[in-house]
Amino acid sequence: MILPIIGYGDPVLRKVADNVTAEFPDLKETIVNMYETMYNANGVGLAAPQVGKALRIFVIDTTPFSDDEDLDSAEQKQLNGFKRTFINAKMIKEEGEEWSFNEGCLSIPDVREDVYRNPTITIEYCEEDFVMKTEVFDGLIARVIQHEYDHIEGILFTDKISSLKKRLIQKKLKNIIEGKTFQEYRMKFFGKKGR
């Protein structure tokens, strides 16, 4: 089922999400719905807070990035078919010299900004089988993971831009809160009347 994506300004996007147990009701259905919602919105990642659930779950499929002609064939191959569910993730390390990339977010439509992040991460998480894993990721996969991980920590990519850039996008952010934006996918806005 395609769920509405929660827009900027909703308090659920600022909560540190709760851990999930294997007995969590409708866990598999929640994950299936998150993938369906992400694909419907043409996203490459989606965190549970973005569908109104303060849970430590996010899903990623970087396949759309593999079409980028600016990437070398090894990077394209790495991104193509990388699909993963992260449950109860914990960032262990972020390392290397930070690099800039223009990011956007399904919860913050029509806003894109350059964000600096470390190129290599070590993260501990469970997939749907609840077996704990520790893995190292780099490049665009690491960036997508960091962006979605921030969501379960109550952090948005707009928190990582300069105060000047924040002032320049204030009107757009206010419009999102009030539901004065149009997207091809379903959204739920915090400040919209009749919510």
mmCIF file of N, CA and C in Angstrom, residues 76-150:
data_model
loop_
_atom_site.group_PDB
_atom_site.id
_atom_site.type_symbol
_atom_site.label_atom_id
_atom_site.label_comp_id
_atom_site.label_asym_id
_atom_site.label_seq_id
_atom_site.Cartn_x
_atom_site.Cartn_y
_atom_site.Cartn_z
ATOM 1 N N GLN A 76 28.665 2.438 -11.233
ATOM 2 C CA GLN A 76 27.333 2.111 -11.753
ATOM 3 C C GLN A 76 26.950 0.684 -11.385
ATOM 4 N N LYS A 77 27.891 -0.224 -11.520
ATOM 5 C CA LYS A 77 27.638 -1.627 -11.199
ATOM 6 C C LYS A 77 27.332 -1.797 -9.708
ATOM 7 N N GLN A 78 28.084 -1.083 -8.855
ATOM 8 C CA GLN A 78 27.887 -1.162 -7.406
ATOM 9 C C GLN A 78 26.485 -0.667 -7.018
ATOM 10 N N LEU A 79 26.020 0.391 -7.672
ATOM 11 C CA LEU A 79 24.722 0.985 -7.340
ATOM 12 C C LEU A 79 23.552 0.192 -7.904
ATOM 13 N N ASN A 80 23.758 -0.460 -9.049
ATOM 14 C CA ASN A 80 22.678 -1.182 -9.720
ATOM 15 C C ASN A 80 22.252 -2.400 -8.897
ATOM 16 N N GLY A 81 21.024 -2.404 -8.451
ATOM 17 C CA GLY A 81 20.498 -3.544 -7.697
ATOM 18 C C GLY A 81 20.838 -3.541 -6.218
ATOM 19 N N PHE A 82 21.463 -2.459 -5.704
ATOM 20 C CA PHE A 82 21.732 -2.400 -4.262
ATOM 21 C C PHE A 82 20.428 -2.046 -3.553
ATOM 22 N N LYS A 83 19.827 -3.052 -2.948
ATOM 23 C CA LYS A 83 18.541 -2.890 -2.255
ATOM 24 C C LYS A 83 18.694 -3.497 -0.868
ATOM 25 N N ARG A 84 18.364 -2.716 0.150
ATOM 26 C CA ARG A 84 18.603 -3.189 1.504
ATOM 27 C C ARG A 84 17.600 -2.576 2.476
ATOM 28 N N THR A 85 17.214 -3.382 3.466
ATOM 29 C CA THR A 85 16.385 -2.920 4.579
ATOM 30 C C THR A 85 17.279 -2.815 5.804
ATOM 31 N N PHE A 86 17.228 -1.686 6.493
ATOM 32 C CA PHE A 86 18.026 -1.452 7.701
ATOM 33 C C PHE A 86 17.079 -1.319 8.897
ATOM 34 N N ILE A 87 17.248 -2.188 9.881
ATOM 35 C CA ILE A 87 16.437 -2.158 11.096
ATOM 36 C C ILE A 87 17.369 -1.966 12.282
ATOM 37 N N ASN A 88 16.998 -1.065 13.192
ATOM 38 C CA ASN A 88 17.776 -0.784 14.416
ATOM 39 C C ASN A 88 19.233 -0.433 14.107
ATOM 40 N N ALA A 89 19.418 0.356 13.058
ATOM 41 C CA ALA A 89 20.770 0.720 12.639
ATOM 42 C C ALA A 89 21.465 1.591 13.686
ATOM 43 N N LYS A 90 22.777 1.388 13.769
ATOM 44 C CA LYS A 90 23.616 2.212 14.645
ATOM 45 C C LYS A 90 24.894 2.535 13.876
ATOM 46 N N MET A 91 25.157 3.818 13.693
ATOM 47 C CA MET A 91 26.362 4.247 12.980
ATOM 48 C C MET A 91 27.566 4.037 13.900
ATOM 49 N N ILE A 92 28.539 3.286 13.412
ATOM 50 C CA ILE A 92 29.738 3.011 14.209
ATOM 51 C C ILE A 92 30.837 4.028 13.885
ATOM 52 N N LYS A 93 31.070 4.265 12.576
ATOM 53 C CA LYS A 93 32.124 5.208 12.157
ATOM 54 C C LYS A 93 31.723 5.890 10.864
ATOM 55 N N GLU A 94 32.113 7.158 10.753
ATOM 56 C CA GLU A 94 32.037 7.906 9.500
ATOM 57 C C GLU A 94 33.438 8.466 9.307
ATOM 58 N N GLU A 95 34.068 8.137 8.184
ATOM 59 C CA GLU A 95 35.465 8.546 8.039
ATOM 60 C C GLU A 95 35.799 8.963 6.617
ATOM 61 N N GLY A 96 36.971 9.586 6.496
ATOM 62 C CA GLY A 96 37.433 10.089 5.207
ATOM 63 C C GLY A 96 37.130 11.572 5.079
ATOM 64 N N GLU A 97 37.698 12.174 4.045
ATOM 65 C CA GLU A 97 37.508 13.611 3.819
ATOM 66 C C GLU A 97 36.108 13.872 3.265
ATOM 67 N N GLU A 98 35.371 14.737 3.936
ATOM 68 C CA GLU A 98 33.993 15.021 3.529
ATOM 69 C C GLU A 98 33.929 15.514 2.093
ATOM 70 N N TRP A 99 32.876 15.121 1.386
ATOM 71 C CA TRP A 99 32.652 15.544 0.012
ATOM 72 C C TRP A 99 31.212 16.005 -0.147
ATOM 73 N N SER A 100 31.044 16.876 -1.112
ATOM 74 C CA SER A 100 29.758 17.524 -1.324
ATOM 75 C C SER A 100 28.951 16.804 -2.399
ATOM 76 N N PHE A 101 27.642 16.746 -2.185
ATOM 77 C CA PHE A 101 26.728 16.168 -3.169
ATOM 78 C C PHE A 101 25.385 16.861 -3.008
ATOM 79 N N ASN A 102 24.712 17.101 -4.115
ATOM 80 C CA ASN A 102 23.431 17.799 -4.091
ATOM 81 C C ASN A 102 22.333 16.823 -3.673
ATOM 82 N N GLU A 103 21.770 17.052 -2.485
ATOM 83 C CA GLU A 103 20.770 16.138 -1.923
ATOM 84 C C GLU A 103 19.377 16.746 -1.956
ATOM 85 N N GLY A 104 18.407 15.866 -2.001
ATOM 86 C CA GLY A 104 17.006 16.237 -1.862
ATOM 87 C C GLY A 104 16.360 15.236 -0.921
ATOM 88 N N CYS A 105 15.073 15.441 -0.637
ATOM 89 C CA CYS A 105 14.375 14.578 0.309
ATOM 90 C C CYS A 105 12.898 14.545 -0.046
ATOM 91 N N LEU A 106 12.303 13.359 -0.011
ATOM 92 C CA LEU A 106 10.884 13.241 -0.349
ATOM 93 C C LEU A 106 9.997 14.026 0.613
ATOM 94 N N SER A 107 10.443 14.231 1.851
ATOM 95 C CA SER A 107 9.674 15.006 2.833
ATOM 96 C C SER A 107 9.862 16.515 2.667
ATOM 97 N N ILE A 108 10.841 16.898 1.852
ATOM 98 C CA ILE A 108 11.140 18.325 1.639
ATOM 99 C C ILE A 108 11.180 18.568 0.128
ATOM 100 N N PRO A 109 10.027 18.454 -0.534
ATOM 101 C CA PRO A 109 10.015 18.552 -2.008
ATOM 102 C C PRO A 109 10.465 19.916 -2.510
ATOM 103 N N ASP A 110 11.058 19.921 -3.687
ATOM 104 C CA ASP A 110 11.494 21.142 -4.381
ATOM 105 C C ASP A 110 12.632 21.875 -3.686
ATOM 106 N N VAL A 111 13.309 21.203 -2.759
ATOM 107 C CA VAL A 111 14.479 21.789 -2.104
ATOM 108 C C VAL A 111 15.645 20.835 -2.324
ATOM 109 N N ARG A 112 16.709 21.358 -2.901
ATOM 110 C CA ARG A 112 17.937 20.586 -3.102
ATOM 111 C C ARG A 112 19.107 21.467 -2.691
ATOM 112 N N GLU A 113 20.035 20.901 -1.936
ATOM 113 C CA GLU A 113 21.203 21.655 -1.489
ATOM 114 C C GLU A 113 22.414 20.737 -1.437
ATOM 115 N N ASP A 114 23.595 21.333 -1.569
ATOM 116 C CA ASP A 114 24.839 20.584 -1.424
ATOM 117 C C ASP A 114 25.072 20.293 0.056
ATOM 118 N N VAL A 115 25.346 19.029 0.342
ATOM 119 C CA VAL A 115 25.574 18.582 1.716
ATOM 120 C C VAL A 115 26.912 17.853 1.754
ATOM 121 N N TYR A 116 27.704 18.139 2.786
ATOM 122 C CA TYR A 116 28.997 17.472 2.967
ATOM 123 C C TYR A 116 28.825 16.271 3.889
ATOM 124 N N ARG A 117 29.348 15.128 3.449
ATOM 125 C CA ARG A 117 29.310 13.914 4.256
ATOM 126 C C ARG A 117 30.613 13.149 4.064
ATOM 127 N N ASN A 118 30.913 12.283 5.028
ATOM 128 C CA ASN A 118 32.097 11.424 4.919
ATOM 129 C C ASN A 118 31.856 10.352 3.854
ATOM 130 N N PRO A 119 32.914 9.953 3.148
ATOM 131 C CA PRO A 119 32.738 8.995 2.062
ATOM 132 C C PRO A 119 32.598 7.539 2.502
ATOM 133 N N THR A 120 33.048 7.213 3.712
ATOM 134 C CA THR A 120 33.045 5.816 4.155
ATOM 135 C C THR A 120 32.390 5.707 5.525
ATOM 136 N N ILE A 121 31.520 4.707 5.660
ATOM 137 C CA ILE A 121 30.841 4.498 6.943
ATOM 138 C C ILE A 121 30.936 3.037 7.354
ATOM 139 N N THR A 122 30.875 2.830 8.658
ATOM 140 C CA THR A 122 30.699 1.493 9.230
ATOM 141 C C THR A 122 29.398 1.540 10.011
ATOM 142 N N ILE A 123 28.485 0.632 9.684
ATOM 143 C CA ILE A 123 27.168 0.652 10.307
ATOM 144 C C ILE A 123 26.781 -0.752 10.768
ATOM 145 N N GLU A 124 26.115 -0.779 11.901
ATOM 146 C CA GLU A 124 25.605 -2.031 12.460
ATOM 147 C C GLU A 124 24.092 -1.994 12.285
ATOM 148 N N TYR A 125 23.504 -3.088 11.840
ATOM 149 C CA TYR A 125 22.056 -3.102 11.605
ATOM 150 C C TYR A 125 21.565 -4.534 11.457
ATOM 151 N N CYS A 126 20.252 -4.697 11.449
ATOM 152 C CA CYS A 126 19.619 -5.976 11.132
ATOM 153 C C CYS A 126 18.856 -5.814 9.835
ATOM 154 N N GLU A 127 18.823 -6.882 9.050
ATOM 155 C CA GLU A 127 17.877 -6.923 7.939
ATOM 156 C C GLU A 127 16.599 -7.547 8.502
ATOM 157 N N GLU A 128 15.689 -7.948 7.632
ATOM 158 C CA GLU A 128 14.398 -8.449 8.099
ATOM 159 C C GLU A 128 14.509 -9.739 8.898
ATOM 160 N N ASP A 129 15.627 -10.465 8.784
ATOM 161 C CA ASP A 129 15.815 -11.711 9.537
ATOM 162 C C ASP A 129 16.273 -11.457 10.981
ATOM 163 N N PHE A 130 16.544 -10.193 11.317
ATOM 164 C CA PHE A 130 16.995 -9.771 12.643
ATOM 165 C C PHE A 130 18.341 -10.363 13.055
ATOM 166 N N VAL A 131 19.147 -10.751 12.079
ATOM 167 C CA VAL A 131 20.528 -11.141 12.354
ATOM 168 C C VAL A 131 21.365 -9.864 12.270
ATOM 169 N N MET A 132 22.121 -9.579 13.336
ATOM 170 C CA MET A 132 22.920 -8.356 13.389
ATOM 171 C C MET A 132 24.107 -8.453 12.436
ATOM 172 N N LYS A 133 24.326 -7.372 11.676
ATOM 173 C CA LYS A 133 25.447 -7.297 10.739
ATOM 174 C C LYS A 133 26.217 -6.016 11.008
ATOM 175 N N THR A 134 27.498 -6.025 10.699
ATOM 176 C CA THR A 134 28.306 -4.813 10.689
ATOM 177 C C THR A 134 28.958 -4.754 9.319
ATOM 178 N N GLU A 135 28.716 -3.664 8.598
ATOM 179 C CA GLU A 135 29.243 -3.544 7.233
ATOM 180 C C GLU A 135 29.848 -2.173 7.003
ATOM 181 N N VAL A 136 30.756 -2.135 6.040
ATOM 182 C CA VAL A 136 31.374 -0.881 5.603
ATOM 183 C C VAL A 136 30.832 -0.556 4.216
ATOM 184 N N PHE A 137 30.412 0.697 4.021
ATOM 185 C CA PHE A 137 29.921 1.158 2.724
ATOM 186 C C PHE A 137 30.647 2.446 2.365
ATOM 187 N N ASP A 138 30.738 2.718 1.056
ATOM 188 C CA ASP A 138 31.359 3.974 0.646
ATOM 189 C C ASP A 138 30.625 4.569 -0.555
ATOM 190 N N GLY A 139 31.052 5.775 -0.924
ATOM 191 C CA GLY A 139 30.499 6.457 -2.090
ATOM 192 C C GLY A 139 29.034 6.820 -1.935
ATOM 193 N N LEU A 140 28.295 6.723 -3.043
ATOM 194 C CA LEU A 140 26.883 7.125 -3.029
ATOM 195 C C LEU A 140 26.029 6.236 -2.136
ATOM 196 N N ILE A 141 26.372 4.956 -2.039
ATOM 197 C CA ILE A 141 25.614 4.075 -1.143
ATOM 198 C C ILE A 141 25.757 4.571 0.293
ATOM 199 N N ALA A 142 26.980 4.911 0.702
ATOM 200 C CA ALA A 142 27.198 5.439 2.058
ATOM 201 C C ALA A 142 26.405 6.720 2.267
ATOM 202 N N ARG A 143 26.371 7.565 1.261
ATOM 203 C CA ARG A 143 25.651 8.839 1.374
ATOM 204 C C ARG A 143 24.154 8.609 1.569
ATOM 205 N N VAL A 144 23.574 7.724 0.780
ATOM 206 C CA VAL A 144 22.139 7.443 0.918
ATOM 207 C C VAL A 144 21.860 6.875 2.310
ATOM 208 N N ILE A 145 22.711 5.976 2.770
ATOM 209 C CA ILE A 145 22.543 5.403 4.112
ATOM 210 C C ILE A 145 22.621 6.507 5.167
ATOM 211 N N GLN A 146 23.614 7.403 5.047
ATOM 212 C CA GLN A 146 23.750 8.484 6.028
ATOM 213 C C GLN A 146 22.508 9.380 6.041
ATOM 214 N N HIS A 147 21.986 9.691 4.857
ATOM 215 C CA HIS A 147 20.793 10.542 4.758
ATOM 216 C C HIS A 147 19.607 9.877 5.472
ATOM 217 N N GLU A 148 19.395 8.582 5.197
ATOM 218 C CA GLU A 148 18.268 7.877 5.813
ATOM 219 C C GLU A 148 18.515 7.639 7.302
ATOM 220 N N TYR A 149 19.755 7.365 7.673
ATOM 221 C CA TYR A 149 20.091 7.189 9.092
ATOM 222 C C TYR A 149 19.781 8.469 9.875
ATOM 223 N N ASP A 150 20.110 9.605 9.270
ATOM 224 C CA ASP A 150 19.791 10.880 9.925
ATOM 225 C C ASP A 150 18.300 10.964 10.256
#
